[in-house]
Coordinates of N, CA and C in Angstrom, one line a residue:
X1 N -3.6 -10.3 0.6 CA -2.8 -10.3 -0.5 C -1.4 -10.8 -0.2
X2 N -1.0 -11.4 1.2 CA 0.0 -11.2 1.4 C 0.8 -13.1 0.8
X3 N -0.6 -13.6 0.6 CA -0.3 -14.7 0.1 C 0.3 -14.7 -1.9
X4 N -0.4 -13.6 -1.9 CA 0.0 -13.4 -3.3 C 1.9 -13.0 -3.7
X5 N 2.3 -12.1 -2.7 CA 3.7 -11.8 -2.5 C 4.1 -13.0 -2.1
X6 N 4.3 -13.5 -1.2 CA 4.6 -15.1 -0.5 C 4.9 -15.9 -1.8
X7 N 3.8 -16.3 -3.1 CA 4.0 -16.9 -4.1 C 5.3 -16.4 -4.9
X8 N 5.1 -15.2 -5.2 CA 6.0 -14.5 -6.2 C 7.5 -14.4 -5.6
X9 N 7.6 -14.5 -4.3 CA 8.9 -14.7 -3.4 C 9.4 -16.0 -4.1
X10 N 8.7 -17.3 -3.6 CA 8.6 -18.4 -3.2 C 9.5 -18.2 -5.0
X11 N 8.7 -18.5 -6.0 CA 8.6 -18.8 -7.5 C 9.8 -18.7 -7.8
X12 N 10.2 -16.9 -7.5 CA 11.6 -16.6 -8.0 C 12.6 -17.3 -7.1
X13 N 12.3 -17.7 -5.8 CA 13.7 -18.4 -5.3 C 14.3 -19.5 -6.1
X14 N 12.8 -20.3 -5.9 CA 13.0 -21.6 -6.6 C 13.4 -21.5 -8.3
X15 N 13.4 -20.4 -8.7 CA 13.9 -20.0 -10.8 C 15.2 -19.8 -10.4
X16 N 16.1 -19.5 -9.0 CA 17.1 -18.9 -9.1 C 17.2 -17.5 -9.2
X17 N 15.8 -16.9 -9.5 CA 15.9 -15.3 -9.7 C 16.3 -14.5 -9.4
X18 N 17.7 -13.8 -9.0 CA 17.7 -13.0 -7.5 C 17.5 -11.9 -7.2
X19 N 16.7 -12.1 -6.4 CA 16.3 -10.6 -5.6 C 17.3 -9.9 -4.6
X20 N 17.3 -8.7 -4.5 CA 16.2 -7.7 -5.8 C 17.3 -7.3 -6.7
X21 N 18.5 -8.0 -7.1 CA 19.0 -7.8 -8.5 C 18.6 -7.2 -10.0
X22 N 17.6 -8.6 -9.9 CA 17.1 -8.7 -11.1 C 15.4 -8.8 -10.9
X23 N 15.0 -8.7 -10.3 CA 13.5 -8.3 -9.2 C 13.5 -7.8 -8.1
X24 N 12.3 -6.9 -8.1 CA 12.2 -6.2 -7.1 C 11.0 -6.4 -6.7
X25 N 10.8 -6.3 -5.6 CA 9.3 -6.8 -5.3 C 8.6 -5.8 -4.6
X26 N 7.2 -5.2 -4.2 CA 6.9 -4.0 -3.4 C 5.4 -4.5 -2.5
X27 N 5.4 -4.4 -1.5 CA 4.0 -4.3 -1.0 C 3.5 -3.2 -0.4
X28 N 2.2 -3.6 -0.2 CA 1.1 -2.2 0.2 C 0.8 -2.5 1.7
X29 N 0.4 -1.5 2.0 CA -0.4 -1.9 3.3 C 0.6 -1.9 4.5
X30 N 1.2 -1.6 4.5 CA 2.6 -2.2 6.0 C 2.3 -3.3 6.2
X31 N 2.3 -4.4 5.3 CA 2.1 -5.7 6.0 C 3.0 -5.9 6.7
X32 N 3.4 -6.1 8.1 CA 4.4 -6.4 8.8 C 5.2 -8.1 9.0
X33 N 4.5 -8.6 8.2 CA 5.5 -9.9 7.9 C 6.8 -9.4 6.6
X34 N 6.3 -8.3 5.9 CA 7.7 -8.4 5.1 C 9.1 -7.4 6.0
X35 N 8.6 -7.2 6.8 CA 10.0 -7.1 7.4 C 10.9 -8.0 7.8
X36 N 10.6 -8.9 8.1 CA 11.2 -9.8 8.2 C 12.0 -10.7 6.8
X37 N 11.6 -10.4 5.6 CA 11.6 -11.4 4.5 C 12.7 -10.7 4.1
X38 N 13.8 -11.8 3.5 CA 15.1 -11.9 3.1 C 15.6 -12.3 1.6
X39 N 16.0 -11.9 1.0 CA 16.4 -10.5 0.6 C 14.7 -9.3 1.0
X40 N 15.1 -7.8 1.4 CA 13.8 -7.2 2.0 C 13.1 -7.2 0.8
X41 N 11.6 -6.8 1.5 CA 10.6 -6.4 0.3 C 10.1 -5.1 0.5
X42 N 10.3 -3.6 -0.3 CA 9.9 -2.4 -0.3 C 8.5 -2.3 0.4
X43 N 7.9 -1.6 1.2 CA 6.8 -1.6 1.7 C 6.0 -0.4 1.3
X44 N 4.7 0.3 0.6 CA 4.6 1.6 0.6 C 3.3 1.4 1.9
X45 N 3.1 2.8 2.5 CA 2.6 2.8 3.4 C 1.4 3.9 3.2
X46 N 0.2 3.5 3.6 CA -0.8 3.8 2.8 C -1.4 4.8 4.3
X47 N -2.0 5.7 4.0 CA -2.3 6.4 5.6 C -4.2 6.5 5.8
X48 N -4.4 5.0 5.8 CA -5.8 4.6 5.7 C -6.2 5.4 6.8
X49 N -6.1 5.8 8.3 CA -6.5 6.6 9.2 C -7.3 8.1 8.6
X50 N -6.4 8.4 7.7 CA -6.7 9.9 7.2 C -7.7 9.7 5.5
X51 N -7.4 8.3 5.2 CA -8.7 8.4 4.3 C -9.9 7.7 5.0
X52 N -9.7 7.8 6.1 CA -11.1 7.5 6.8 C -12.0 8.9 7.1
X53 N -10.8 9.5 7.9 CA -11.2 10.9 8.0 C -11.5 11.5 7.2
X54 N -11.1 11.7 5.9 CA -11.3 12.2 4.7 C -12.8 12.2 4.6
X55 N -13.2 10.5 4.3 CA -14.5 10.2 3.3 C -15.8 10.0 4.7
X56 N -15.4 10.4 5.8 CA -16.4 11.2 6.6 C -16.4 12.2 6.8
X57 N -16.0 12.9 6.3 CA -15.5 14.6 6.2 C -17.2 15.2 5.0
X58 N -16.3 14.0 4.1 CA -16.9 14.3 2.6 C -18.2 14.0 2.9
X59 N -18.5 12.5 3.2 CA -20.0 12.2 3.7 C -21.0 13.3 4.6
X60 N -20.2 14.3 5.6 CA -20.9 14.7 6.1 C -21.6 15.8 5.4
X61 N -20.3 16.7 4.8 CA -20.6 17.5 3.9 C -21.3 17.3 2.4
X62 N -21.5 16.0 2.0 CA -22.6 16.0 1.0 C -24.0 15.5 1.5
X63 N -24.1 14.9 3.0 CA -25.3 15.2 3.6 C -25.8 16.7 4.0
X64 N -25.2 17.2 4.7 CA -25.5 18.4 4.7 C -25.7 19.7 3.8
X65 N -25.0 19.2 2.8 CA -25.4 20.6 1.9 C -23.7 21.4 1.9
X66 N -23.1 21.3 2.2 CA -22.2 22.6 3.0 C -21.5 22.3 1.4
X67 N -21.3 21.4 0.9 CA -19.8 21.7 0.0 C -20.5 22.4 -1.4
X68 N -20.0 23.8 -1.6 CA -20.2 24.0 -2.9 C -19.8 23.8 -4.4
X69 N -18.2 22.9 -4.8 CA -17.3 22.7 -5.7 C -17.1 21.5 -5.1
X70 N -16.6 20.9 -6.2 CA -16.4 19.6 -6.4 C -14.9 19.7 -5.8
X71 N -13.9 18.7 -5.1 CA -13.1 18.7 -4.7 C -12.4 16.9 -5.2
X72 N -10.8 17.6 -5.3 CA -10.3 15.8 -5.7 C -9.2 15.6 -4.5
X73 N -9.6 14.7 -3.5 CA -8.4 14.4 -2.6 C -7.0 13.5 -3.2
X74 N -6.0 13.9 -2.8 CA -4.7 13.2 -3.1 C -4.1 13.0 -1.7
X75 N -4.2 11.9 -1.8 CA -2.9 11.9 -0.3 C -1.6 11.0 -1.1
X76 N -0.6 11.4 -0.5 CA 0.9 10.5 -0.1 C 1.1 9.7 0.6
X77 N 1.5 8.8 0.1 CA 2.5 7.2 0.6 C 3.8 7.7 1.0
X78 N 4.3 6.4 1.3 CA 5.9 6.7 1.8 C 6.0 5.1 1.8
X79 N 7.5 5.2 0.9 CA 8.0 3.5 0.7 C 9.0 3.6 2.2
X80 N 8.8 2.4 2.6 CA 9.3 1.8 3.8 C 10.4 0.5 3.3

């Protein structure tokens, strides 16, 4: 998707738009090319490690039997 921010950069330079004045732009994922991008781009940082862990946690326990209640995970981001 990083081509999709790239466009929406690219668009508003060339409108004159200025960022992040009057736009603000945000990406997911730590894509580590927007560190570099000028004016910055907010990054939120998504902690895919622990929803890995998570949804084999859960897989094991709805193979096995063990979970008795239904359960709703939430995790937190952090804007970078």
């Amino acid at each position: 998707m990083i081509w999709l921010l790239l466009v929406f950069y690219n668009s508003y330079k060339s409108e004159n738009i200025k960022l992040p004045d009057e736009v603000k732009l945000v990406s997911f994922n730590d894509l580590e090319v927007i560190q570099y991008a000028v004016p910055s781009v907010s990054g939120v940082h998504i902690p895919v490690d622990e929803f890995g862990r998570t949804a084999v946690r859960m897989a094991e326990e709805r193979i096995n039997k063990t979970r008795k209640i239904a359960i709703h995970v939430c995790s937190g981001g952090a804007i970078k």
